Coordinates of C-alpha atoms in Angstrom, one line a residue:
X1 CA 0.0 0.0 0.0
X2 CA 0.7 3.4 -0.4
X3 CA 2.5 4.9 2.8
X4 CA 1.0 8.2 3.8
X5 CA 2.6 11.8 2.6
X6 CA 3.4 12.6 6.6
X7 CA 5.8 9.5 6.5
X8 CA 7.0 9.4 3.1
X9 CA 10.5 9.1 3.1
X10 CA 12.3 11.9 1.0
X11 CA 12.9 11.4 -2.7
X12 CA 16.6 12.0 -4.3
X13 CA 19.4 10.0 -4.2
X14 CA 20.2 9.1 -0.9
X15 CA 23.8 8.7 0.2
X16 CA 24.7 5.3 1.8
X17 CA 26.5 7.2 4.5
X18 CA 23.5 8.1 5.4
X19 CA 21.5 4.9 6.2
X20 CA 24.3 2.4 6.9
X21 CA 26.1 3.2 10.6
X22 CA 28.1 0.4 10.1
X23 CA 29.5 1.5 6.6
X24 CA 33.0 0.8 7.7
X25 CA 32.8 -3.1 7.3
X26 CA 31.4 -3.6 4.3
X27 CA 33.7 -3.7 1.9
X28 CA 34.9 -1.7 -1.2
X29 CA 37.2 -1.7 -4.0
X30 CA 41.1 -1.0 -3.4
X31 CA 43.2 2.1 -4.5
X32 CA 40.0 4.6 -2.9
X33 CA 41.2 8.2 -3.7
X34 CA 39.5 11.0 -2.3
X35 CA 36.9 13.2 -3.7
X36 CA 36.8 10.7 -7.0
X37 CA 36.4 7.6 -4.8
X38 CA 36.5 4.6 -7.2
X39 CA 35.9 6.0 -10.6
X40 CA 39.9 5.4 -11.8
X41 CA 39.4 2.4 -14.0
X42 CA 35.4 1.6 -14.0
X43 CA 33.8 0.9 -16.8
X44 CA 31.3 3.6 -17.6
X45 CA 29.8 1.8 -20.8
X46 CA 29.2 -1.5 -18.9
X47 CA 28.6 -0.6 -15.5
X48 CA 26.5 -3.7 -14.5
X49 CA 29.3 -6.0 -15.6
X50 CA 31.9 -3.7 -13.8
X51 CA 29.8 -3.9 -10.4
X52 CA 29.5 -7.6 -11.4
X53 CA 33.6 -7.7 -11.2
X54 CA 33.7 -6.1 -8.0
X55 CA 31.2 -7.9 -6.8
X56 CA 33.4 -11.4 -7.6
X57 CA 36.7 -9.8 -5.8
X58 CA 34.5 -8.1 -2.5
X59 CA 32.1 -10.7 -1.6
X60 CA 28.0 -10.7 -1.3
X61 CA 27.7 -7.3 0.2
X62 CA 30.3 -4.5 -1.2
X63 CA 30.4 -0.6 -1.7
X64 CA 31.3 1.8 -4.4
X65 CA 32.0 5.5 -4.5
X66 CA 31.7 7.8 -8.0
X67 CA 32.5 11.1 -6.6
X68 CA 30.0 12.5 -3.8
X69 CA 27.6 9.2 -4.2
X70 CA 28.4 5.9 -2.3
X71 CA 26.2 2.8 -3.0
X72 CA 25.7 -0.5 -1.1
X73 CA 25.6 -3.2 -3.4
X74 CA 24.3 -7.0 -2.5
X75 CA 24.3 -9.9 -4.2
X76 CA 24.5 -12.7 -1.4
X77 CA 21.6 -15.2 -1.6
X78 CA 21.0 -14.8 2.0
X79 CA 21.0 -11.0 2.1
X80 CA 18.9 -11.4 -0.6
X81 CA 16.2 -13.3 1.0
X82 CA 16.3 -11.5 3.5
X83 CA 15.5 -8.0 1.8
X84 CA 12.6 -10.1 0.3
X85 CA 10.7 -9.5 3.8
X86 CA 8.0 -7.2 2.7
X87 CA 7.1 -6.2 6.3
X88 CA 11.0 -4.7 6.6
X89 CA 11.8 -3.7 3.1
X90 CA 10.0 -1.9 0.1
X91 CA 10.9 -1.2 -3.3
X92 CA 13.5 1.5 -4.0
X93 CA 13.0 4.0 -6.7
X94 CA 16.5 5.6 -7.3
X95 CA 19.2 5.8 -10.0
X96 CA 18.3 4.6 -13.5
X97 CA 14.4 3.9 -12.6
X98 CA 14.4 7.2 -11.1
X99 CA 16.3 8.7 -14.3
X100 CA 13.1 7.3 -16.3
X101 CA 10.2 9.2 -14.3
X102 CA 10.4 12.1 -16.4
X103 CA 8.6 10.2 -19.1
X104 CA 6.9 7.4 -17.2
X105 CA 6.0 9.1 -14.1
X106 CA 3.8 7.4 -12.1
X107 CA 3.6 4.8 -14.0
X108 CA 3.6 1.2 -12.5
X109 CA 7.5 0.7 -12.5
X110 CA 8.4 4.0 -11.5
X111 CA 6.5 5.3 -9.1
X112 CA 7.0 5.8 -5.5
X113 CA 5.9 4.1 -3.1
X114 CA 3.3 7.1 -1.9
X115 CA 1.7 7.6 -4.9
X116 CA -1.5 6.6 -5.0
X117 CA -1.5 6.3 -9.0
X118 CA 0.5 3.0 -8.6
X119 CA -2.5 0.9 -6.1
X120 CA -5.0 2.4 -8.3
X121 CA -3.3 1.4 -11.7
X122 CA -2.7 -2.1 -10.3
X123 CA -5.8 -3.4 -9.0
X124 CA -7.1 -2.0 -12.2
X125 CA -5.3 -3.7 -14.5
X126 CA -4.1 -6.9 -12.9
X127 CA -7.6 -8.2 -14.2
X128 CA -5.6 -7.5 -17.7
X129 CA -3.2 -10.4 -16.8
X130 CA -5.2 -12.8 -15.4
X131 CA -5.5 -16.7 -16.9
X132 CA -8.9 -16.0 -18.9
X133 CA -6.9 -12.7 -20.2
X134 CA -4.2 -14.6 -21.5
X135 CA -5.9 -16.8 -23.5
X136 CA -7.5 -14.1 -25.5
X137 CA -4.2 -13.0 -25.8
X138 CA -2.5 -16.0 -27.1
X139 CA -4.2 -15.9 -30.8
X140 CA -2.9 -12.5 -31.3
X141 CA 1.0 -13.7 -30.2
X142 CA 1.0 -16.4 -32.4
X143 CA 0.1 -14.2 -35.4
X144 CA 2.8 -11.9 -34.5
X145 CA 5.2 -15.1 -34.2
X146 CA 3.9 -16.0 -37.7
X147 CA 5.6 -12.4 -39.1
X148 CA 8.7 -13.6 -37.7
X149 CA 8.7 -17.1 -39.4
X150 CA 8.0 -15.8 -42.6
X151 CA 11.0 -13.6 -42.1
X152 CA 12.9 -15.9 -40.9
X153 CA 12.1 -18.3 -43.8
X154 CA 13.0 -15.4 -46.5
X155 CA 16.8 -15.0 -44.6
X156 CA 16.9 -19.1 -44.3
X157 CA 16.4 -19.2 -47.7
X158 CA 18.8 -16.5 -48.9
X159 CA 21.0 -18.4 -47.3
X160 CA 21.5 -15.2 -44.7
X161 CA 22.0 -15.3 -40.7
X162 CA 19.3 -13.8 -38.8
X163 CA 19.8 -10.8 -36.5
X164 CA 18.3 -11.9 -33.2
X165 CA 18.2 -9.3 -31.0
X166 CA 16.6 -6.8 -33.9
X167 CA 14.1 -9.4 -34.7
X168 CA 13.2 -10.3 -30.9
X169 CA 13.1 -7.0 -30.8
X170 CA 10.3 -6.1 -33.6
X171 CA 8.7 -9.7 -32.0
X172 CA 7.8 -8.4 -28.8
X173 CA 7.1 -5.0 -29.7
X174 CA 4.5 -5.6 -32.2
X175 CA 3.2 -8.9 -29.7
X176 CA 2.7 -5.8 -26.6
X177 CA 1.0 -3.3 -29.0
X178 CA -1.0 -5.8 -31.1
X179 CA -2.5 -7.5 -27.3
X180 CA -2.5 -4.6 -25.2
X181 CA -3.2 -1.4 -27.5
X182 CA -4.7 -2.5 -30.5
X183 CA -1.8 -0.8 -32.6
X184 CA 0.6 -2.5 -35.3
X185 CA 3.7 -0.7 -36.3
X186 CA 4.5 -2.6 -38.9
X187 CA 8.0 -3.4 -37.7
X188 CA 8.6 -5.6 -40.0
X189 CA 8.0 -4.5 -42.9
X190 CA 10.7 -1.8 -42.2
X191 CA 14.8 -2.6 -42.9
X192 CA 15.5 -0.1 -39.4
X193 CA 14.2 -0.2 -36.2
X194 CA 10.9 1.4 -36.0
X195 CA 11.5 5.3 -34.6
X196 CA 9.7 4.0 -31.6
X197 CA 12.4 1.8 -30.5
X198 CA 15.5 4.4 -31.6
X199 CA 13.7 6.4 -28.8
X200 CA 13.1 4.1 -26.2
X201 CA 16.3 2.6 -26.7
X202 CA 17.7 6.5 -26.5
X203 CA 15.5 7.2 -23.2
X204 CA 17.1 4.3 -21.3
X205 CA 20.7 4.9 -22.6
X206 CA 20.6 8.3 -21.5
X207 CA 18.9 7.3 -18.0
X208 CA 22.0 4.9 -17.6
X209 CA 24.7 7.3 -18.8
X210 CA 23.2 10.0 -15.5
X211 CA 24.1 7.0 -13.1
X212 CA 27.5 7.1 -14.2
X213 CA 28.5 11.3 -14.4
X214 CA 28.8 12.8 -11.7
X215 CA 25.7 15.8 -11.0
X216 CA 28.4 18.6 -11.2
X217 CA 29.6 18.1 -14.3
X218 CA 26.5 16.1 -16.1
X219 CA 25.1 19.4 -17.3
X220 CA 28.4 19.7 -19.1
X221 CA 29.0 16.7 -20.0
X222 CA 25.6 15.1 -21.1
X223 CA 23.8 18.8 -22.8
X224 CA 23.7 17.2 -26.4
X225 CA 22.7 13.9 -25.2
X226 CA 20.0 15.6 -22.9
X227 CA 18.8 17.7 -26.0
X228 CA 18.3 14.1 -28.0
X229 CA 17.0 13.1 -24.7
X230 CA 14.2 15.6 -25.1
X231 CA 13.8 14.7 -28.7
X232 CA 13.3 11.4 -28.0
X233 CA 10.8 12.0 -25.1
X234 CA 8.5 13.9 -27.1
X235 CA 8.3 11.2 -30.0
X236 CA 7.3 8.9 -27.5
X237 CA 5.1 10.9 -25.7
X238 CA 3.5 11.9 -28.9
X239 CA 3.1 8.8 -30.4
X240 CA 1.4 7.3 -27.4
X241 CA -1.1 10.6 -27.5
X242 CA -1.6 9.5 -31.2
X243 CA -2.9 5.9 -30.2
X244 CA -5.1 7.0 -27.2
X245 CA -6.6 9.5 -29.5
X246 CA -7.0 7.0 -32.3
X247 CA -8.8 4.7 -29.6
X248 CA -10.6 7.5 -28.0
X249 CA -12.8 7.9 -31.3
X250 CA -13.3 4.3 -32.2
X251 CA -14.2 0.8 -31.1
X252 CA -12.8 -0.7 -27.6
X253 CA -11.3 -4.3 -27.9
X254 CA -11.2 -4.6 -24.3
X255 CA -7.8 -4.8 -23.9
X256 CA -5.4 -3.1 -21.7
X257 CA -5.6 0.3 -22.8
X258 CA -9.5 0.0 -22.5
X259 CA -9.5 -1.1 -19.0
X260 CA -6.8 2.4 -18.7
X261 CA -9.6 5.0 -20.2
X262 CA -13.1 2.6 -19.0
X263 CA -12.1 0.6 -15.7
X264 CA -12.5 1.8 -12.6
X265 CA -11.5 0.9 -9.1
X266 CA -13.9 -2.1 -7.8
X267 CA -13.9 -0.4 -4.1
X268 CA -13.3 3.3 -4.5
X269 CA -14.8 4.1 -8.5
X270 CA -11.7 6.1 -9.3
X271 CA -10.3 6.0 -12.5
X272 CA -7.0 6.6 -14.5
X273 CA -6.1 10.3 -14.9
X274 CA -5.5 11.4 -18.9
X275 CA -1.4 12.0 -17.6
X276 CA -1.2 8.7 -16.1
X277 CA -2.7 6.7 -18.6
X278 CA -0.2 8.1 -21.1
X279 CA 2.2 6.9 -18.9
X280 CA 0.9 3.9 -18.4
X281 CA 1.0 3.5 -21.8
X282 CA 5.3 4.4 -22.6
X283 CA 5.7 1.7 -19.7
X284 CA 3.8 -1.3 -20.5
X285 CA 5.4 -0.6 -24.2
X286 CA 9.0 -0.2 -23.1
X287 CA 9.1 -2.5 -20.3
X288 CA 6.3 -5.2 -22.4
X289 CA 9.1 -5.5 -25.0
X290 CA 12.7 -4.4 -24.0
X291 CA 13.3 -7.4 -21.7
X292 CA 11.3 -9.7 -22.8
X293 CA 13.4 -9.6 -26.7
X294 CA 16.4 -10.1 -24.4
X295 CA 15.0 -12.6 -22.7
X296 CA 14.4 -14.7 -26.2
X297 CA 18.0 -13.6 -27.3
X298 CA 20.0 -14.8 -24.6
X299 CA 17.8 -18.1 -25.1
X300 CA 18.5 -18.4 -28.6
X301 CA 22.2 -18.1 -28.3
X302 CA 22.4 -21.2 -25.2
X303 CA 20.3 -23.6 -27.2
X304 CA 22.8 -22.7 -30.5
X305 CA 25.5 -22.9 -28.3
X306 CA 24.3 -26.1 -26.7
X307 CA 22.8 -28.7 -29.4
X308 CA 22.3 -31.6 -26.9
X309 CA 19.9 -29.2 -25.2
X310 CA 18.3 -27.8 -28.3
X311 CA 17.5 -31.3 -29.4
X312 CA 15.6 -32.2 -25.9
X313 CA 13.6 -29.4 -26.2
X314 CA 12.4 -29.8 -29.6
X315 CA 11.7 -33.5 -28.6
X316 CA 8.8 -31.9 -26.3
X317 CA 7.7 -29.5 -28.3
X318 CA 7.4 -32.8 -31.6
X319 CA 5.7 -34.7 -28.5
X320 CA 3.8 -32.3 -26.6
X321 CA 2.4 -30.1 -30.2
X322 CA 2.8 -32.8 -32.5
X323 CA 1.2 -31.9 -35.7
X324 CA -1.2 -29.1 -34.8
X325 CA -0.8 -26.1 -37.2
X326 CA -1.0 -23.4 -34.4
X327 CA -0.4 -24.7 -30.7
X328 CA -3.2 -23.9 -28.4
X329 CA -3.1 -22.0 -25.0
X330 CA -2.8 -24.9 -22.6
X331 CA -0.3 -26.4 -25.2
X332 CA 2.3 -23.7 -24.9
X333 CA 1.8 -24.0 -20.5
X334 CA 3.3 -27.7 -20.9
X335 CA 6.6 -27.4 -22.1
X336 CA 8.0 -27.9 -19.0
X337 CA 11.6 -28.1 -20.3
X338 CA 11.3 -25.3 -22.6
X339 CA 10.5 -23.1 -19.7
X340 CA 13.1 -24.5 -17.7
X341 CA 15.5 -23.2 -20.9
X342 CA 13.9 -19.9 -20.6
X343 CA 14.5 -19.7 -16.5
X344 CA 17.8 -21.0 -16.8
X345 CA 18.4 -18.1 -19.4
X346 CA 16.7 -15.5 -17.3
X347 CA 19.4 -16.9 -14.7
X348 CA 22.4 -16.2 -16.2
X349 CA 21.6 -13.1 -17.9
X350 CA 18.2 -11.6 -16.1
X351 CA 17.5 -8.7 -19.0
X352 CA 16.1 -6.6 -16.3
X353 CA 19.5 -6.9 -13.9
X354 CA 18.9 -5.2 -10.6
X355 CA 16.5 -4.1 -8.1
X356 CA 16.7 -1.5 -5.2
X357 CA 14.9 -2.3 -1.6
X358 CA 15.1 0.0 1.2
X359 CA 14.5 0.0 4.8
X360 CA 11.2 0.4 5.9
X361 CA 12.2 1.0 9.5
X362 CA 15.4 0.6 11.5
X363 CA 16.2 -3.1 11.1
X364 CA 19.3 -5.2 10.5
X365 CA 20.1 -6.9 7.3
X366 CA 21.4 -10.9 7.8
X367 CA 21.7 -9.7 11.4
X368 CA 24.6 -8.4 10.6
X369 CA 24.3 -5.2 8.7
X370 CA 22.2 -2.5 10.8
X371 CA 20.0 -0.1 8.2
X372 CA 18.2 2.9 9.2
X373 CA 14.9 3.7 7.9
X374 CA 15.5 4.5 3.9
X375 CA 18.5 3.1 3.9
X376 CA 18.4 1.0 0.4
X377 CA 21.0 -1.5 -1.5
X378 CA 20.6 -2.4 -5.3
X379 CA 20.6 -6.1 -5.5
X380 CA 22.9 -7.4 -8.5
X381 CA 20.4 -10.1 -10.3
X382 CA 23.0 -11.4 -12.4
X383 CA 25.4 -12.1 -9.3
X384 CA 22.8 -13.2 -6.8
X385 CA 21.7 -16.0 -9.7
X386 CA 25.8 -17.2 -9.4
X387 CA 25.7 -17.7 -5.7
X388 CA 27.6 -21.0 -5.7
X389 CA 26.3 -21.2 -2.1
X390 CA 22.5 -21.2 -4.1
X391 CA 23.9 -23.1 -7.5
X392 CA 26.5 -24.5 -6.7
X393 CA 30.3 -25.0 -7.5
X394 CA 28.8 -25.1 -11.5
X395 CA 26.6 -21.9 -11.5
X396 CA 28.3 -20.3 -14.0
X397 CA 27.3 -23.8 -16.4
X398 CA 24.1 -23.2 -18.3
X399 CA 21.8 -26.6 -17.3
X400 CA 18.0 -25.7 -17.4
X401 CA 17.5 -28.9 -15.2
X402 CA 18.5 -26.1 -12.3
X403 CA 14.4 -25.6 -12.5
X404 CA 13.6 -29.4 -12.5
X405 CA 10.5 -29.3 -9.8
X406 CA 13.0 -31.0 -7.3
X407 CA 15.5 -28.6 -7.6
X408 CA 13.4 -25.9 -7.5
X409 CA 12.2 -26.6 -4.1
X410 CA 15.4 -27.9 -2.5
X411 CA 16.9 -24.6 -3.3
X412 CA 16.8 -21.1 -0.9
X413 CA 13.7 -19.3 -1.9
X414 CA 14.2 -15.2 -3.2
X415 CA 16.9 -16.3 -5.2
X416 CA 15.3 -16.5 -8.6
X417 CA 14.7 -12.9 -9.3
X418 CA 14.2 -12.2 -13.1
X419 CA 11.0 -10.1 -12.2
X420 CA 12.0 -8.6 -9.1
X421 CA 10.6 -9.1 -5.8
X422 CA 7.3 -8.5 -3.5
X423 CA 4.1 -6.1 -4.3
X424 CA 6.3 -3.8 -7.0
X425 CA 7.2 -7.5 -9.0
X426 CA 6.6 -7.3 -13.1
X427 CA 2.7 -7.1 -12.9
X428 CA 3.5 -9.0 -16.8
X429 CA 5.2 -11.3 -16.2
X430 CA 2.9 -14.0 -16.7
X431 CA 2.4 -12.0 -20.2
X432 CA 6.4 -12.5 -20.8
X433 CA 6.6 -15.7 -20.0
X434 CA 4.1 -17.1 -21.9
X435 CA 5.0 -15.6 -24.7
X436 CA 8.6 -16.4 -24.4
X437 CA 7.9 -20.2 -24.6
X438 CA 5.3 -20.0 -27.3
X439 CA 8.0 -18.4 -29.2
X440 CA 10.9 -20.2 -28.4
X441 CA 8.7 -23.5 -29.1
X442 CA 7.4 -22.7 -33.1
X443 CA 11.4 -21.9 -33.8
X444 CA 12.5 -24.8 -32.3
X445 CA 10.0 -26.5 -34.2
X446 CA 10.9 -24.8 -37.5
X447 CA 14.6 -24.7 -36.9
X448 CA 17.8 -26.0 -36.2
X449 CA 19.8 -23.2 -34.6
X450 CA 23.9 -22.5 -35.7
X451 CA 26.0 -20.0 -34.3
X452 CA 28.7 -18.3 -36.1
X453 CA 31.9 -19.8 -34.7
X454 CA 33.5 -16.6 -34.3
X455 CA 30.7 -15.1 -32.2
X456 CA 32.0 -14.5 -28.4
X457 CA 28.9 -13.0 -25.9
X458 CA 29.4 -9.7 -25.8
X459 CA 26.6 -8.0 -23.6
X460 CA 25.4 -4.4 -24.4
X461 CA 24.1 -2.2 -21.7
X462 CA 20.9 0.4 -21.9
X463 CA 19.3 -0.4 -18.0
X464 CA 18.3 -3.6 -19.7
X465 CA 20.9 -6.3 -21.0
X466 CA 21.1 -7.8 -24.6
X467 CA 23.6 -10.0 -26.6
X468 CA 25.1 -7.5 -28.5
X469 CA 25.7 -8.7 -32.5
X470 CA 24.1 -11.6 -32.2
X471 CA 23.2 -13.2 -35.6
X472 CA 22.3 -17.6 -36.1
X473 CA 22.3 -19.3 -39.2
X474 CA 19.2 -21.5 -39.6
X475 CA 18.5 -24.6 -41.2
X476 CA 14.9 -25.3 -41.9
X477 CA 14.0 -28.7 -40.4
X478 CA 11.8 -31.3 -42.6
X479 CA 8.0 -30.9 -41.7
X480 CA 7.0 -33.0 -38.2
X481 CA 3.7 -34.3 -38.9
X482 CA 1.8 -37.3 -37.5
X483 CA 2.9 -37.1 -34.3
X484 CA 0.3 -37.0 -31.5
X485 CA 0.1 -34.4 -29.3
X486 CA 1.1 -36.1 -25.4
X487 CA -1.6 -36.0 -23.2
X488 CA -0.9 -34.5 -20.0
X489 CA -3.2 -33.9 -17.0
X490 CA -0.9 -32.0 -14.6
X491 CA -1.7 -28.3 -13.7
X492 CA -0.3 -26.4 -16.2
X493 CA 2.7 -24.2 -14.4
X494 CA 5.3 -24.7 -16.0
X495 CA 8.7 -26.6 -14.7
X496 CA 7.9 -26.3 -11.4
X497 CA 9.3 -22.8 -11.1
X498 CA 9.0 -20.6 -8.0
X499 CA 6.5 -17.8 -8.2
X500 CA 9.5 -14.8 -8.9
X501 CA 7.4 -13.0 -6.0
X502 CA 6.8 -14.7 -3.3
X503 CA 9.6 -17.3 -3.8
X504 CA 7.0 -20.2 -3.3
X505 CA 5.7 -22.7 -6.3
X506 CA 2.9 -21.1 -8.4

């Protein structure tokens, strides 16, 4: 809930000095040197995987200084757990997610914690995500997916590698606005990314590249890329004015941008301001498609890098599909190890990488580390899914049977964290998921998956993560027909996965 204005706590970055008495014994990197703190040698383009190297050399719970701002990092499977208590810690709005607010606002992933526009925008549209609203979804995915096997069949042909992050990336846009707002921008049917995504992709660049200068000198420094930043903000904006107009003055489809301008609260009857919905709008289209085409991406390079595991998960989907044109809803909820391929992705490379908790009162973290009230840490996702005290010696090994059932519920709970964690979780993430595994299923289907042998991962850095230059050659497999689809009467949650909220099987 909400807290109230009288004990909101103040916005702003707050200095960990500030909130950490005990800063003295947690760690931080060597070679400190005044006023600049730890900036000699960081990494300014890759600062996740620079934090991720300090994090390897410190241990779970470390600090780092740029300049006047300190920060408390964790990454510790315990620590991590323990931050999940939602009666001691809340979400954390601050650095890049804070960068974003002056285009999303209020919106679900950016607002504060007092802001009443982020209870009222959820109970209204969690409805949107719910198991009878996915199924109406699901024929509009899999006609999206179809635009991306014909491409795909047109470069297979020509004998050309595919570019899979660009193509994941037209995917997931077109499957967020086709399902949620009734729009189509024709992505592709266009040779460059749709100006839609330049934007985006310029927004969240420019959010990350604040984190990293220092306030005195980022008017300085960052002026053009502010300017472009303005640009860029105003194409979104007015594009997303452009669609609520367009739907203003004709038919409703009842999807998400309908419950937005005709749902209103079940208890109080309020309903979505103009200025919110808008920003509603910029964040279910951003957030509904930036992570969820890494997501796929990452996938798709493990299962080319890793054939043996390829071929068991096109044996399911032969078995589970067999020769139905177009997979049903339930169909795509039972391939258990494609979804396990999918976690185990999300794993390594979780595309949204960190999340912030802070303190809701004085407490002590791992009864260790004492925290005053708005004290917060950014949790590294990436790190915290490498705990070899969680995964093992081996957790830098890709093996999706990590999320076999039994596995899954040996293992610490809060230490799967793809969507982040408590009431401020990915209210789509059902929405991502599903259609991550419908995907990944028709092109394992269609496809046999090779990488280029040269290729190394290289991972590219905008708030989100993708592989960066991806491309696969593909070799179009010979028709699978005949085979019956396997009847299976288990519920349908896939692989026995934790909820990503609560820790706890779906």
């Amino acid at each position: 809930m909400a807290e109230t204005t009288a004990t909101a706590l103040p916005r702003g970055f707050r200095n960990a000095e500030l909130g950490w008495p005990q800063l003295d014994r947690i760690p931080h990197p060597p070679h400190r040197l005044p006023f600049i703190g730890d900036v000699l040698g960081a990494d300014r383009r890759r600062p996740l995987q620079d934090s991720m190297r300090f994090g390897r050399l410190l241990g779970p719970i470390f600090r780092r200084k740029y300049f006047s701002r300190e920060i408390v990092f964790v990454w510790g499977g315990r620590l991590a757990a323990d931050l999940a208590d939602e009666s001691r810690f809340a979400k954390h709005v601050g650095l890049g997610v804070a960068n974003l607010r002056p285009i999303a606002g209020d919106g679900l992933f950016t607002a504060y914690n007092d802001e009443p526009n982020w209870q009222l925008a959820h109970d209204v549209l969690a409805p949107g995500f719910s198991r009878e609203a996915m199924a109406g979804y699901h024929p509009m995915m899999l006609d999206v997916a179809e635009r991306l096997l014909d491409r795909w069949d047109t470069e297979q042909a020509g004998g050309r590698a595919v570019n899979v992050p660009g193509d994941m990336t037209k995917l997931t846009l077109e499957t967020i606005a086709r399902t949620g707002f009734g729009h189509d921008f024709g992505s592709f049917e266009r040779s460059r990314p749709h100006p839609f995504v330049t934007a985006m992709v310029g927004t969240l660049t420019f959010a990350q590249r604040r984190n990293v200068v220092p306030e005195p000198l980022s008017s300085l420094m960052l002026r053009d890329a502010a300017r472009r930043n303005e640009a860029d903000m105003a194409y979104l904006n007015h594009t997303v004015d452009e669609l609520v107009r367009a739907r203003r003055t004709g038919d409703g489809s009842g999807d998400l941008l309908d419950r937005m301008l005709e749902t209103a609260h079940p208890e109080t009857g309020e309903r979505l301001a103009p200025g919110n919905i808008r920003r509603q709008v910029i964040t279910f289209l951003v957030a509904g498609h930036e992570t969820t085409s890494g997501a796929l991406s990452f996938a798709l390079h493990y299962l080319s890098r890793h054939p043996d595991i390829a071929a068991r998960a096109r044996e399911e989907v032969d078995r589970v599909w067999g020769d139905a044109a177009r997979p049903g809803y339930e169909q795509v909820a039972r391939l258990r190890y494609v979804r396990r391929v999918l976690d185990e992705s999300l794993r390594l490379w979780p595309t949204a990488p960190a999340y912030a908790r802070e303190a809701r009162h004085d407490t002590v973290l791992d009864g260790v580390h004492p925290m005053r009230r708005g004290a917060w840490t950014l949790v590294l996702t990436p790190l915290l899914h490498r705990d070899p005290e969680v995964w093992g010696a081996d957790a830098e090994r890709f093996d999706p049977d990590r999320f076999e059932a039994g596995a899954v519920r040996a293992r610490l709970a809060h230490t799967f964290k793809p969507f982040g964690t408590g009431a401020r979780a990915c209210i789509g993430r059902q929405f991502a998921l599903h259609e991550a595994t419908l995907v990944l299923g028709l092109l394992l289907r269609r496809y046999e998956l090779r990488p280029d042998p040269g290729y190394r991962l290289r991972v590219a850095e905008r708030l989100t993560v993708i592989p960066e230059g991806l491309r696969l050659h593909l070799d179009r497999r010979a028709a699978v027909a005949g085979t019956p689809a396997a009847v299976d009467e288990t519920p349908s949650a896939p692989s026995g996965a934790r909820c990503p909220v609560t820790g706890r099987g779906d």
